[in-house]
Amino acid sequence: MSTTLAPRPYESYVYAYPHKTAYRPLEDRPALRGLWAGERKDALSLYLHIPFCEVRCGFCNLFTRIGAPDELTTRYLDALDRQATAVRDALAEAEAGADTVRFATAAFGGGTPTYLDADELDRLCDIAEKRMGAELRAVPLSVETSPATATADRLAVLAERGATRLSIGVQSFVDAEAKAAVRPQHRAEVEAALGRIRDARIPVLNIDLIYGIDGQTKASWRHSLDAALTWRPEELYLYPLYVRPLTGLGRLGAGGDSAWDEQRLRLYRQGRDHLLAHGYEQMSMRMFRRPDIPFETAGAEDYACQTDGMIGLGCGARSYTSALHYSFDYAVDMREIRAIIDTYTATEDFSRAEVGRRIDDGEARRRHLLQSLLQAGGMAEAGYRERFGSGPAEDFPAELDRFAALGWLDERAPTGLLRLSPEGLAYSDALGPALFSPAVRASMAAYERK
């Protein structure tokens, strides 16, 4: 047992590195065709961002706004079409021919993509296929939805256009807990939506649940877990509740302390053990998957987030080349988000990158290690060495020694495999931020919240 003092377990959810708060306006506004020249484009990921929701949950700090008045969805899709045309043209110019551009996976996120009506969802798919050249019926296509917007007509469009995975944010099957999370919904509405999703026969259903909600107990958490398991979802994501600045809960003054940390850790372990006992495999701290689902329906076998490029369309999406991550301006405050969306819909020229962060060799090493290590399967050291010419222990000796001292590394992992222990997975939201570079930390600290 380690005697090293463990940090607090819930510092930050690292879903991408570097975080967009480390991005800054790019003074040279580089042309996309130059950014993508020389980049591999045969296993790209395509992400289309829809920044609209019918309500905004109290914990949400995503780039989204409530509602879309004055035909804003039409104007947004018009801008998305213009951006897709500009990006595809840049990719073709960068390669002197578009035949080598291939998308290995696609996703519609937000916000809530199914805030769009059925005809608008059809148009969104057309943008992905006819403008970008993605074969939606031939690659994994993941779409996010909500109980209120998972209507039969919308789901029919997604099923017909090739959606292989639908992710629904339920968070809790207990009405009082949903209310405490500032998520106005009732279990009957959730159950009806899940029934419609199953009727649509989209291969993979993912249900998001949250632990650490005010008033939540071991019994009520078990109740939500069992309610979700009734639907035999192919995937389940278990998220710890965070209270962030400028969110609904943040404005209410909710905060965190060691007692809340301990509560979330207890509920995490309870949820993990419950899902493992029901035959699910743990893929990361958050993700659990049924072992009987075909892999190709859930993820692209030849896509690696550490190395392959991403094309993001929409004002909240980010794109990745090997040397630059770029996007548009970022905000959490609703007024700022509205202004950014308005600017996006009025934009005519999408041929240049506006906001981003350069990725040097050191940051590429950190990103590879971080995004690999946070997966339950771990990282093969040989693949890291093949890419960078050195081993992770050579590049990050202090960090890995500390993780080992904390008991976060699996001592029973096969030789050559760097893998987290069960305790390390539990502390993923402390381990991830511990790998941030000093430069990225400084940029994030200097970011002016808006």
Short mmCIF file of C-alpha atoms in Angstrom, two decimals:
data_model
loop_
_atom_site.label_atom_id
_atom_site.label_comp_id
_atom_site.label_asym_id
_atom_site.label_seq_id
_atom_site.Cartn_x
_atom_site.Cartn_y
_atom_site.Cartn_z
CA MET A 1 0.00 0.00 0.00
CA SER A 2 1.37 3.37 -1.01
CA THR A 3 2.08 5.95 1.69
CA THR A 4 2.27 8.81 -0.84
CA LEU A 5 -0.48 11.33 -0.22
CA ALA A 6 -3.02 11.04 -3.03
CA PRO A 7 -4.36 14.21 -4.66
CA ARG A 8 -8.04 15.00 -4.83
CA PRO A 9 -9.64 12.59 -7.31
CA TYR A 10 -11.74 15.06 -9.29
CA GLU A 11 -9.56 17.82 -10.65
CA SER A 12 -10.73 17.82 -14.28
CA TYR A 13 -12.31 15.57 -16.88
CA VAL A 14 -9.73 15.31 -19.68
CA TYR A 15 -11.62 14.52 -22.87
CA ALA A 16 -9.08 16.26 -25.09
CA TYR A 17 -5.61 17.70 -24.69
CA PRO A 18 -4.82 20.55 -24.73
CA HIS A 19 -8.13 21.99 -23.48
CA LYS A 20 -9.68 24.82 -25.48
CA THR A 21 -8.94 27.26 -22.64
CA ALA A 22 -5.29 26.88 -23.73
CA TYR A 23 -6.17 27.99 -27.28
CA ARG A 24 -5.49 31.56 -28.41
CA PRO A 25 -6.27 33.62 -31.55
CA LEU A 26 -3.83 32.69 -34.34
CA GLU A 27 -2.24 35.88 -35.53
CA ASP A 28 -1.18 34.42 -38.88
CA ARG A 29 -4.62 32.84 -39.53
CA PRO A 30 -3.03 29.96 -41.48
CA ALA A 31 -4.78 28.64 -44.57
CA LEU A 32 -6.32 25.21 -44.12
CA ARG A 33 -4.79 23.88 -47.33
CA GLY A 34 -1.32 24.57 -45.92
CA LEU A 35 -2.15 23.05 -42.54
CA TRP A 36 -3.32 19.80 -44.12
CA ALA A 37 -0.56 19.54 -46.74
CA GLY A 38 1.53 16.50 -45.94
CA GLU A 39 -0.89 15.23 -43.28
CA ARG A 40 -2.26 11.70 -43.42
CA LYS A 41 -5.88 11.89 -44.49
CA ASP A 42 -6.82 8.24 -44.92
CA ALA A 43 -8.27 7.71 -41.41
CA LEU A 44 -9.82 11.03 -40.43
CA SER A 45 -12.52 11.53 -37.84
CA LEU A 46 -15.42 13.81 -38.76
CA TYR A 47 -17.31 15.71 -36.06
CA LEU A 48 -20.29 18.00 -36.69
CA HIS A 49 -21.29 20.25 -33.79
CA ILE A 50 -24.85 21.48 -33.19
CA PRO A 51 -24.86 24.09 -30.39
CA PHE A 52 -28.55 24.03 -29.45
CA CYS A 53 -30.47 22.50 -26.55
CA GLU A 54 -34.06 22.74 -25.36
CA VAL A 55 -32.77 23.39 -21.80
CA ARG A 56 -29.34 23.79 -20.24
CA CYS A 57 -28.54 21.40 -17.41
CA GLY A 58 -27.15 22.86 -14.21
CA PHE A 59 -23.82 21.03 -14.54
CA CYS A 60 -23.29 21.78 -18.24
CA ASN A 61 -20.32 23.85 -19.40
CA LEU A 62 -20.53 22.75 -23.02
CA PHE A 63 -20.68 25.22 -25.88
CA THR A 64 -24.45 25.38 -26.34
CA ARG A 65 -27.38 27.77 -26.13
CA ILE A 66 -31.05 27.36 -25.23
CA GLY A 67 -33.34 27.50 -28.24
CA ALA A 68 -32.80 28.81 -31.75
CA PRO A 69 -35.13 31.73 -32.58
CA ASP A 70 -35.61 33.49 -35.92
CA GLU A 71 -34.67 30.51 -38.11
CA LEU A 72 -31.28 30.30 -36.43
CA THR A 73 -31.02 26.57 -37.16
CA THR A 74 -31.39 27.28 -40.89
CA ARG A 75 -28.74 29.98 -40.79
CA TYR A 76 -26.47 27.71 -38.77
CA LEU A 77 -26.80 24.84 -41.25
CA ASP A 78 -26.16 27.28 -44.09
CA ALA A 79 -22.89 28.29 -42.39
CA LEU A 80 -22.04 24.64 -41.70
CA ASP A 81 -22.52 23.94 -45.42
CA ARG A 82 -20.20 26.82 -46.35
CA GLN A 83 -17.59 25.63 -43.88
CA ALA A 84 -17.79 22.03 -45.13
CA THR A 85 -17.30 23.19 -48.72
CA ALA A 86 -14.27 25.28 -47.75
CA VAL A 87 -12.71 22.47 -45.71
CA ARG A 88 -13.22 19.84 -48.38
CA ASP A 89 -11.74 22.15 -51.00
CA ALA A 90 -8.72 22.73 -48.73
CA LEU A 91 -8.25 18.99 -48.21
CA ALA A 92 -8.39 18.38 -51.96
CA GLU A 93 -5.90 21.17 -52.66
CA ALA A 94 -3.59 19.90 -49.95
CA GLU A 95 -3.52 16.48 -51.59
CA ALA A 96 -3.83 17.60 -55.23
CA GLY A 97 -6.78 15.25 -55.49
CA ALA A 98 -9.50 14.25 -53.04
CA ASP A 99 -9.42 10.48 -53.62
CA THR A 100 -7.07 9.85 -50.69
CA VAL A 101 -9.30 11.62 -48.17
CA ARG A 102 -11.14 9.01 -46.11
CA PHE A 103 -13.21 9.28 -42.96
CA ALA A 104 -12.95 6.32 -40.60
CA THR A 105 -15.55 7.53 -38.10
CA ALA A 106 -18.19 10.25 -37.76
CA ALA A 107 -20.13 11.85 -34.92
CA PHE A 108 -22.80 14.49 -34.40
CA GLY A 109 -22.51 16.20 -31.03
CA GLY A 110 -23.42 19.34 -29.23
CA GLY A 111 -25.43 20.65 -27.66
CA THR A 112 -28.11 18.29 -28.80
CA PRO A 113 -27.99 17.36 -32.50
CA THR A 114 -31.56 16.05 -32.30
CA TYR A 115 -32.70 19.54 -31.40
CA LEU A 116 -32.81 19.76 -35.20
CA ASP A 117 -36.04 18.46 -36.72
CA ALA A 118 -36.13 15.46 -39.05
CA ASP A 119 -35.66 17.46 -42.25
CA GLU A 120 -32.78 19.40 -40.70
CA LEU A 121 -31.12 16.16 -39.57
CA ASP A 122 -31.41 14.92 -43.14
CA ARG A 123 -29.65 18.06 -44.30
CA LEU A 124 -26.96 17.58 -41.65
CA CYS A 125 -26.28 14.10 -43.02
CA ASP A 126 -26.16 15.50 -46.55
CA ILE A 127 -23.48 17.99 -45.45
CA ALA A 128 -21.42 15.14 -44.03
CA GLU A 129 -21.86 12.96 -47.12
CA LYS A 130 -22.23 15.24 -50.13
CA ARG A 131 -19.96 18.07 -48.99
CA MET A 132 -17.34 16.19 -46.94
CA GLY A 133 -17.48 12.83 -48.69
CA ALA A 134 -18.05 10.75 -45.55
CA GLU A 135 -19.79 7.43 -46.20
CA LEU A 136 -22.09 7.47 -43.19
CA ARG A 137 -23.52 4.01 -43.86
CA ALA A 138 -20.03 2.52 -44.11
CA VAL A 139 -18.40 3.93 -40.96
CA PRO A 140 -19.39 4.13 -37.29
CA LEU A 141 -21.71 7.13 -36.79
CA SER A 142 -22.43 8.26 -33.23
CA VAL A 143 -25.17 10.79 -32.41
CA GLU A 144 -26.06 12.44 -29.11
CA THR A 145 -29.69 12.94 -28.09
CA SER A 146 -31.91 13.84 -25.14
CA PRO A 147 -35.18 12.35 -23.85
CA ALA A 148 -37.29 15.23 -25.17
CA THR A 149 -35.78 15.26 -28.67
CA ALA A 150 -35.50 11.50 -29.30
CA THR A 151 -38.70 11.49 -31.34
CA ALA A 152 -39.68 8.71 -33.73
CA ASP A 153 -39.31 10.84 -36.88
CA ARG A 154 -35.83 12.06 -35.93
CA LEU A 155 -34.68 8.57 -34.98
CA ALA A 156 -36.01 7.19 -38.27
CA VAL A 157 -33.82 9.64 -40.20
CA LEU A 158 -30.74 8.73 -38.19
CA ALA A 159 -31.35 4.99 -38.56
CA GLU A 160 -31.88 5.31 -42.30
CA ARG A 161 -28.75 7.43 -42.74
CA GLY A 162 -26.53 4.90 -41.00
CA ALA A 163 -26.30 5.84 -37.31
CA THR A 164 -24.67 2.97 -35.43
CA ARG A 165 -24.67 4.50 -31.95
CA LEU A 166 -27.06 6.77 -30.08
CA SER A 167 -26.01 8.32 -26.78
CA ILE A 168 -28.73 9.67 -24.50
CA GLY A 169 -28.10 11.83 -21.46
CA VAL A 170 -30.36 10.46 -18.73
CA GLN A 171 -28.12 11.28 -15.73
CA SER A 172 -30.65 9.90 -13.20
CA PHE A 173 -33.85 7.86 -13.24
CA VAL A 174 -34.87 9.55 -9.97
CA ASP A 175 -36.95 12.65 -10.66
CA ALA A 176 -35.78 14.47 -7.51
CA GLU A 177 -32.13 13.95 -8.49
CA ALA A 178 -32.74 15.18 -12.01
CA LYS A 179 -34.30 18.30 -10.53
CA ALA A 180 -31.33 18.76 -8.16
CA ALA A 181 -29.01 18.66 -11.20
CA VAL A 182 -31.17 21.36 -12.83
CA ARG A 183 -32.29 18.90 -15.48
CA PRO A 184 -36.08 19.13 -15.73
CA GLN A 185 -37.27 15.70 -16.83
CA HIS A 186 -39.43 12.86 -15.55
CA ARG A 187 -38.67 9.18 -15.61
CA ALA A 188 -41.75 8.44 -17.72
CA GLU A 189 -40.37 10.74 -20.42
CA VAL A 190 -36.98 9.01 -20.24
CA GLU A 191 -38.49 5.53 -20.47
CA ALA A 192 -40.63 6.52 -23.45
CA ALA A 193 -37.55 7.89 -25.26
CA LEU A 194 -35.58 4.71 -24.57
CA GLY A 195 -38.45 2.69 -25.99
CA ARG A 196 -38.42 4.74 -29.19
CA ILE A 197 -34.64 4.32 -29.50
CA ARG A 198 -34.91 0.56 -29.21
CA ASP A 199 -37.75 0.56 -31.75
CA ALA A 200 -35.47 2.42 -34.19
CA ARG A 201 -33.01 -0.51 -34.03
CA ILE A 202 -29.88 1.59 -33.92
CA PRO A 203 -27.23 -1.01 -32.98
CA VAL A 204 -25.61 0.67 -29.98
CA LEU A 205 -27.49 2.46 -27.20
CA ASN A 206 -25.38 4.39 -24.71
CA ILE A 207 -26.90 5.76 -21.51
CA ASP A 208 -25.13 8.52 -19.56
CA LEU A 209 -25.56 8.53 -15.77
CA ILE A 210 -24.14 10.95 -13.18
CA TYR A 211 -23.08 10.23 -9.59
CA GLY A 212 -22.52 12.77 -6.82
CA ILE A 213 -25.84 14.63 -7.23
CA ASP A 214 -27.13 16.40 -4.12
CA GLY A 215 -29.29 13.98 -2.15
CA GLN A 216 -28.11 10.90 -4.05
CA THR A 217 -27.56 7.78 -1.94
CA LYS A 218 -26.12 4.33 -2.56
CA ALA A 219 -29.68 3.05 -2.82
CA SER A 220 -30.86 5.70 -5.28
CA TRP A 221 -27.68 5.26 -7.37
CA ARG A 222 -28.33 1.51 -7.48
CA HIS A 223 -31.90 2.32 -8.53
CA SER A 224 -30.67 4.34 -11.53
CA LEU A 225 -28.12 1.71 -12.48
CA ASP A 226 -30.74 -1.04 -12.40
CA ALA A 227 -33.23 1.09 -14.33
CA ALA A 228 -30.62 1.61 -17.04
CA LEU A 229 -29.68 -2.08 -17.10
CA THR A 230 -33.32 -2.97 -17.77
CA TRP A 231 -32.74 -1.66 -21.30
CA ARG A 232 -29.60 -3.78 -21.77
CA PRO A 233 -27.64 -0.82 -23.20
CA GLU A 234 -24.60 -1.76 -25.21
CA GLU A 235 -22.69 1.02 -23.45
CA LEU A 236 -22.97 2.95 -20.21
CA TYR A 237 -21.03 6.07 -19.22
CA LEU A 238 -20.79 6.90 -15.51
CA TYR A 239 -19.82 10.53 -14.95
CA PRO A 240 -18.89 12.21 -11.67
CA LEU A 241 -20.79 15.44 -11.13
CA TYR A 242 -18.65 18.55 -11.53
CA VAL A 243 -19.66 22.06 -10.50
CA ARG A 244 -17.94 24.51 -12.80
CA PRO A 245 -17.83 28.31 -13.02
CA LEU A 246 -20.55 30.03 -15.07
CA THR A 247 -22.84 26.96 -15.03
CA GLY A 248 -26.27 26.79 -13.43
CA LEU A 249 -25.01 24.90 -10.37
CA GLY A 250 -21.94 27.10 -10.22
CA ARG A 251 -24.12 30.19 -9.99
CA LEU A 252 -26.06 28.57 -7.15
CA GLY A 253 -22.84 28.40 -5.21
CA ALA A 254 -22.52 24.62 -5.12
CA GLY A 255 -18.99 23.48 -4.45
CA GLY A 256 -16.83 20.54 -3.56
CA ASP A 257 -14.93 19.33 -0.53
CA SER A 258 -13.25 16.15 0.67
CA ALA A 259 -16.55 14.69 1.86
CA TRP A 260 -18.03 15.12 -1.61
CA ASP A 261 -14.89 13.58 -3.11
CA GLU A 262 -15.32 10.55 -0.88
CA GLN A 263 -19.00 10.28 -1.75
CA ARG A 264 -18.26 10.32 -5.47
CA LEU A 265 -15.48 7.76 -5.09
CA ARG A 266 -17.81 5.44 -3.17
CA LEU A 267 -20.52 5.78 -5.78
CA TYR A 268 -18.03 5.30 -8.61
CA ARG A 269 -16.75 2.05 -7.10
CA GLN A 270 -20.31 0.88 -6.45
CA GLY A 271 -21.30 1.60 -10.05
CA ARG A 272 -18.15 0.03 -11.48
CA ASP A 273 -18.56 -3.15 -9.46
CA HIS A 274 -22.27 -3.37 -10.27
CA LEU A 275 -21.68 -3.13 -14.02
CA LEU A 276 -18.78 -5.57 -13.93
CA ALA A 277 -21.00 -8.02 -12.06
CA HIS A 278 -23.55 -7.68 -14.87
CA GLY A 279 -20.98 -8.65 -17.50
CA TYR A 280 -19.87 -5.23 -18.72
CA GLU A 281 -16.22 -4.53 -19.52
CA GLN A 282 -14.58 -1.37 -18.23
CA MET A 283 -13.03 0.59 -21.10
CA SER A 284 -12.03 3.69 -19.10
CA MET A 285 -12.96 5.36 -15.84
CA ARG A 286 -16.26 6.42 -17.40
CA MET A 287 -17.02 3.93 -20.14
CA PHE A 288 -18.46 0.42 -19.76
CA ARG A 289 -19.35 -1.79 -22.72
CA ARG A 290 -21.11 -5.07 -23.25
CA PRO A 291 -18.58 -7.57 -24.61
CA ASP A 292 -21.03 -9.05 -27.11
CA ILE A 293 -21.44 -6.03 -29.37
CA PRO A 294 -19.66 -5.94 -32.75
CA PHE A 295 -16.69 -3.59 -32.40
CA GLU A 296 -17.26 -1.97 -35.79
CA THR A 297 -20.61 -0.55 -34.64
CA ALA A 298 -19.08 1.31 -31.72
CA GLY A 299 -15.70 2.49 -32.97
CA ALA A 300 -13.42 2.48 -35.97
CA GLU A 301 -10.79 -0.22 -35.71
CA ASP A 302 -8.27 1.77 -37.73
CA TYR A 303 -8.78 5.15 -36.06
CA ALA A 304 -6.47 6.25 -33.24
CA CYS A 305 -7.23 9.51 -31.45
CA GLN A 306 -3.55 9.91 -30.49
CA THR A 307 -2.29 10.09 -34.05
CA ASP A 308 -5.08 10.44 -36.62
CA GLY A 309 -6.48 13.77 -37.73
CA MET A 310 -9.89 15.19 -36.95
CA ILE A 311 -12.09 17.52 -38.95
CA GLY A 312 -14.53 19.47 -36.81
CA LEU A 313 -17.36 21.46 -38.39
CA GLY A 314 -19.43 23.96 -36.42
CA CYS A 315 -18.53 26.78 -34.08
CA GLY A 316 -17.96 24.50 -31.07
CA ALA A 317 -15.94 21.84 -32.89
CA ARG A 318 -12.19 21.46 -32.93
CA SER A 319 -9.90 20.07 -35.64
CA TYR A 320 -6.56 18.32 -35.21
CA THR A 321 -3.53 18.21 -37.44
CA SER A 322 -0.23 16.85 -36.18
CA ALA A 323 1.09 20.38 -35.59
CA LEU A 324 -2.00 22.46 -34.78
CA HIS A 325 -5.28 22.06 -32.93
CA TYR A 326 -7.76 24.72 -33.99
CA SER A 327 -11.35 25.81 -33.51
CA PHE A 328 -13.35 28.97 -32.98
CA ASP A 329 -13.66 31.13 -29.88
CA TYR A 330 -14.76 29.37 -26.68
CA ALA A 331 -17.17 30.46 -23.95
CA VAL A 332 -19.49 29.09 -21.26
CA ASP A 333 -21.58 32.16 -20.47
CA MET A 334 -24.80 32.14 -22.49
CA ARG A 335 -24.48 35.70 -23.79
CA GLU A 336 -20.96 35.06 -25.04
CA ILE A 337 -22.01 31.81 -26.70
CA ARG A 338 -24.85 33.55 -28.52
CA ALA A 339 -22.45 36.18 -29.85
CA ILE A 340 -20.01 33.51 -31.10
CA ILE A 341 -22.82 31.60 -32.83
CA ASP A 342 -24.05 34.81 -34.47
CA THR A 343 -20.55 35.55 -35.73
CA TYR A 344 -20.25 32.00 -37.07
CA THR A 345 -23.54 32.15 -38.98
CA ALA A 346 -22.47 35.42 -40.61
CA THR A 347 -19.05 34.09 -41.69
CA GLU A 348 -18.50 33.63 -45.41
CA ASP A 349 -14.81 32.66 -45.54
CA PHE A 350 -13.92 29.45 -43.66
CA SER A 351 -10.62 28.84 -45.45
CA ARG A 352 -8.39 29.76 -42.48
CA ALA A 353 -7.85 28.65 -38.89
CA GLU A 354 -8.82 31.36 -36.40
CA VAL A 355 -8.14 30.09 -32.87
CA GLY A 356 -5.91 27.24 -31.76
CA ARG A 357 -2.70 25.94 -30.25
CA ARG A 358 0.51 24.70 -31.85
CA ILE A 359 1.51 21.14 -30.95
CA ASP A 360 5.26 20.61 -30.71
CA ASP A 361 7.02 17.28 -30.22
CA GLY A 362 6.83 17.49 -26.44
CA GLU A 363 3.10 18.13 -26.45
CA ALA A 364 2.56 15.31 -28.94
CA ARG A 365 4.34 12.93 -26.55
CA ARG A 366 2.21 14.10 -23.62
CA ARG A 367 -0.99 13.79 -25.60
CA HIS A 368 -0.14 10.28 -26.77
CA LEU A 369 0.71 9.11 -23.26
CA LEU A 370 -2.27 10.81 -21.65
CA GLN A 371 -4.91 9.62 -24.08
CA SER A 372 -3.52 6.08 -24.11
CA LEU A 373 -3.02 5.73 -20.37
CA LEU A 374 -6.57 6.83 -19.56
CA GLN A 375 -7.90 3.82 -21.46
CA ALA A 376 -8.32 0.67 -19.37
CA GLY A 377 -6.36 -1.35 -21.93
CA GLY A 378 -3.28 0.81 -21.40
CA MET A 379 -0.50 1.70 -23.81
CA ALA A 380 1.99 -0.53 -25.60
CA GLU A 381 5.39 1.02 -24.99
CA ALA A 382 6.68 -0.32 -28.32
CA GLY A 383 4.15 1.78 -30.25
CA TYR A 384 5.17 4.88 -28.34
CA ARG A 385 8.86 4.18 -28.97
CA GLU A 386 8.23 3.53 -32.64
CA ARG A 387 6.56 6.90 -33.00
CA PHE A 388 8.89 9.04 -30.89
CA GLY A 389 12.20 7.16 -30.74
CA SER A 390 12.24 6.96 -26.95
CA GLY A 391 10.25 5.30 -24.19
CA PRO A 392 7.66 6.91 -21.91
CA ALA A 393 9.84 6.29 -18.83
CA GLU A 394 12.64 8.26 -20.50
CA ASP A 395 10.35 11.15 -21.41
CA PHE A 396 8.22 11.30 -18.25
CA PRO A 397 10.25 9.71 -15.41
CA ALA A 398 8.99 11.97 -12.63
CA GLU A 399 5.34 11.62 -13.56
CA LEU A 400 5.45 7.84 -13.96
CA ASP A 401 7.46 7.39 -10.74
CA ARG A 402 4.81 9.41 -8.90
CA PHE A 403 1.97 7.39 -10.42
CA ALA A 404 3.72 4.18 -9.38
CA ALA A 405 4.23 5.48 -5.83
CA LEU A 406 0.53 6.30 -5.62
CA GLY A 407 -0.37 2.76 -6.70
CA TRP A 408 -1.91 4.01 -9.95
CA LEU A 409 0.11 1.74 -12.27
CA ASP A 410 -0.74 -1.93 -12.67
CA GLU A 411 2.27 -3.91 -11.46
CA ARG A 412 0.78 -7.08 -12.96
CA ALA A 413 0.61 -5.69 -16.50
CA PRO A 414 2.58 -7.70 -19.08
CA THR A 415 6.08 -6.49 -19.86
CA GLY A 416 5.94 -3.61 -22.32
CA LEU A 417 2.38 -2.58 -21.42
CA LEU A 418 1.84 0.58 -19.38
CA ARG A 419 -1.57 0.20 -17.74
CA LEU A 420 -3.46 1.76 -14.86
CA SER A 421 -4.46 -0.22 -11.81
CA PRO A 422 -8.11 -0.14 -10.68
CA GLU A 423 -7.11 2.65 -8.28
CA GLY A 424 -5.38 4.51 -11.09
CA LEU A 425 -8.54 4.34 -13.20
CA ALA A 426 -10.54 5.67 -10.25
CA TYR A 427 -8.16 8.65 -10.09
CA SER A 428 -8.17 9.32 -13.85
CA ASP A 429 -9.40 12.89 -13.32
CA ALA A 430 -6.31 13.61 -11.21
CA LEU A 431 -3.85 11.62 -13.33
CA GLY A 432 -4.82 13.29 -16.60
CA PRO A 433 -4.24 16.87 -15.41
CA ALA A 434 -0.95 15.78 -13.81
CA LEU A 435 0.37 15.19 -17.34
CA PHE A 436 -0.43 18.71 -18.56
CA SER A 437 2.69 20.61 -19.58
CA PRO A 438 3.69 23.76 -17.66
CA ALA A 439 3.01 25.82 -20.79
CA VAL A 440 -0.53 24.46 -21.18
CA ARG A 441 -1.20 24.93 -17.47
CA ALA A 442 -0.07 28.55 -17.72
CA SER A 443 -2.30 29.21 -20.72
CA MET A 444 -5.31 27.61 -19.03
CA ALA A 445 -4.69 29.64 -15.85
CA ALA A 446 -4.43 32.87 -17.88
CA TYR A 447 -7.65 32.20 -19.78
CA GLU A 448 -10.29 34.81 -19.03
CA ARG A 449 -13.57 32.99 -18.39
CA LYS A 450 -16.47 34.21 -20.44
#
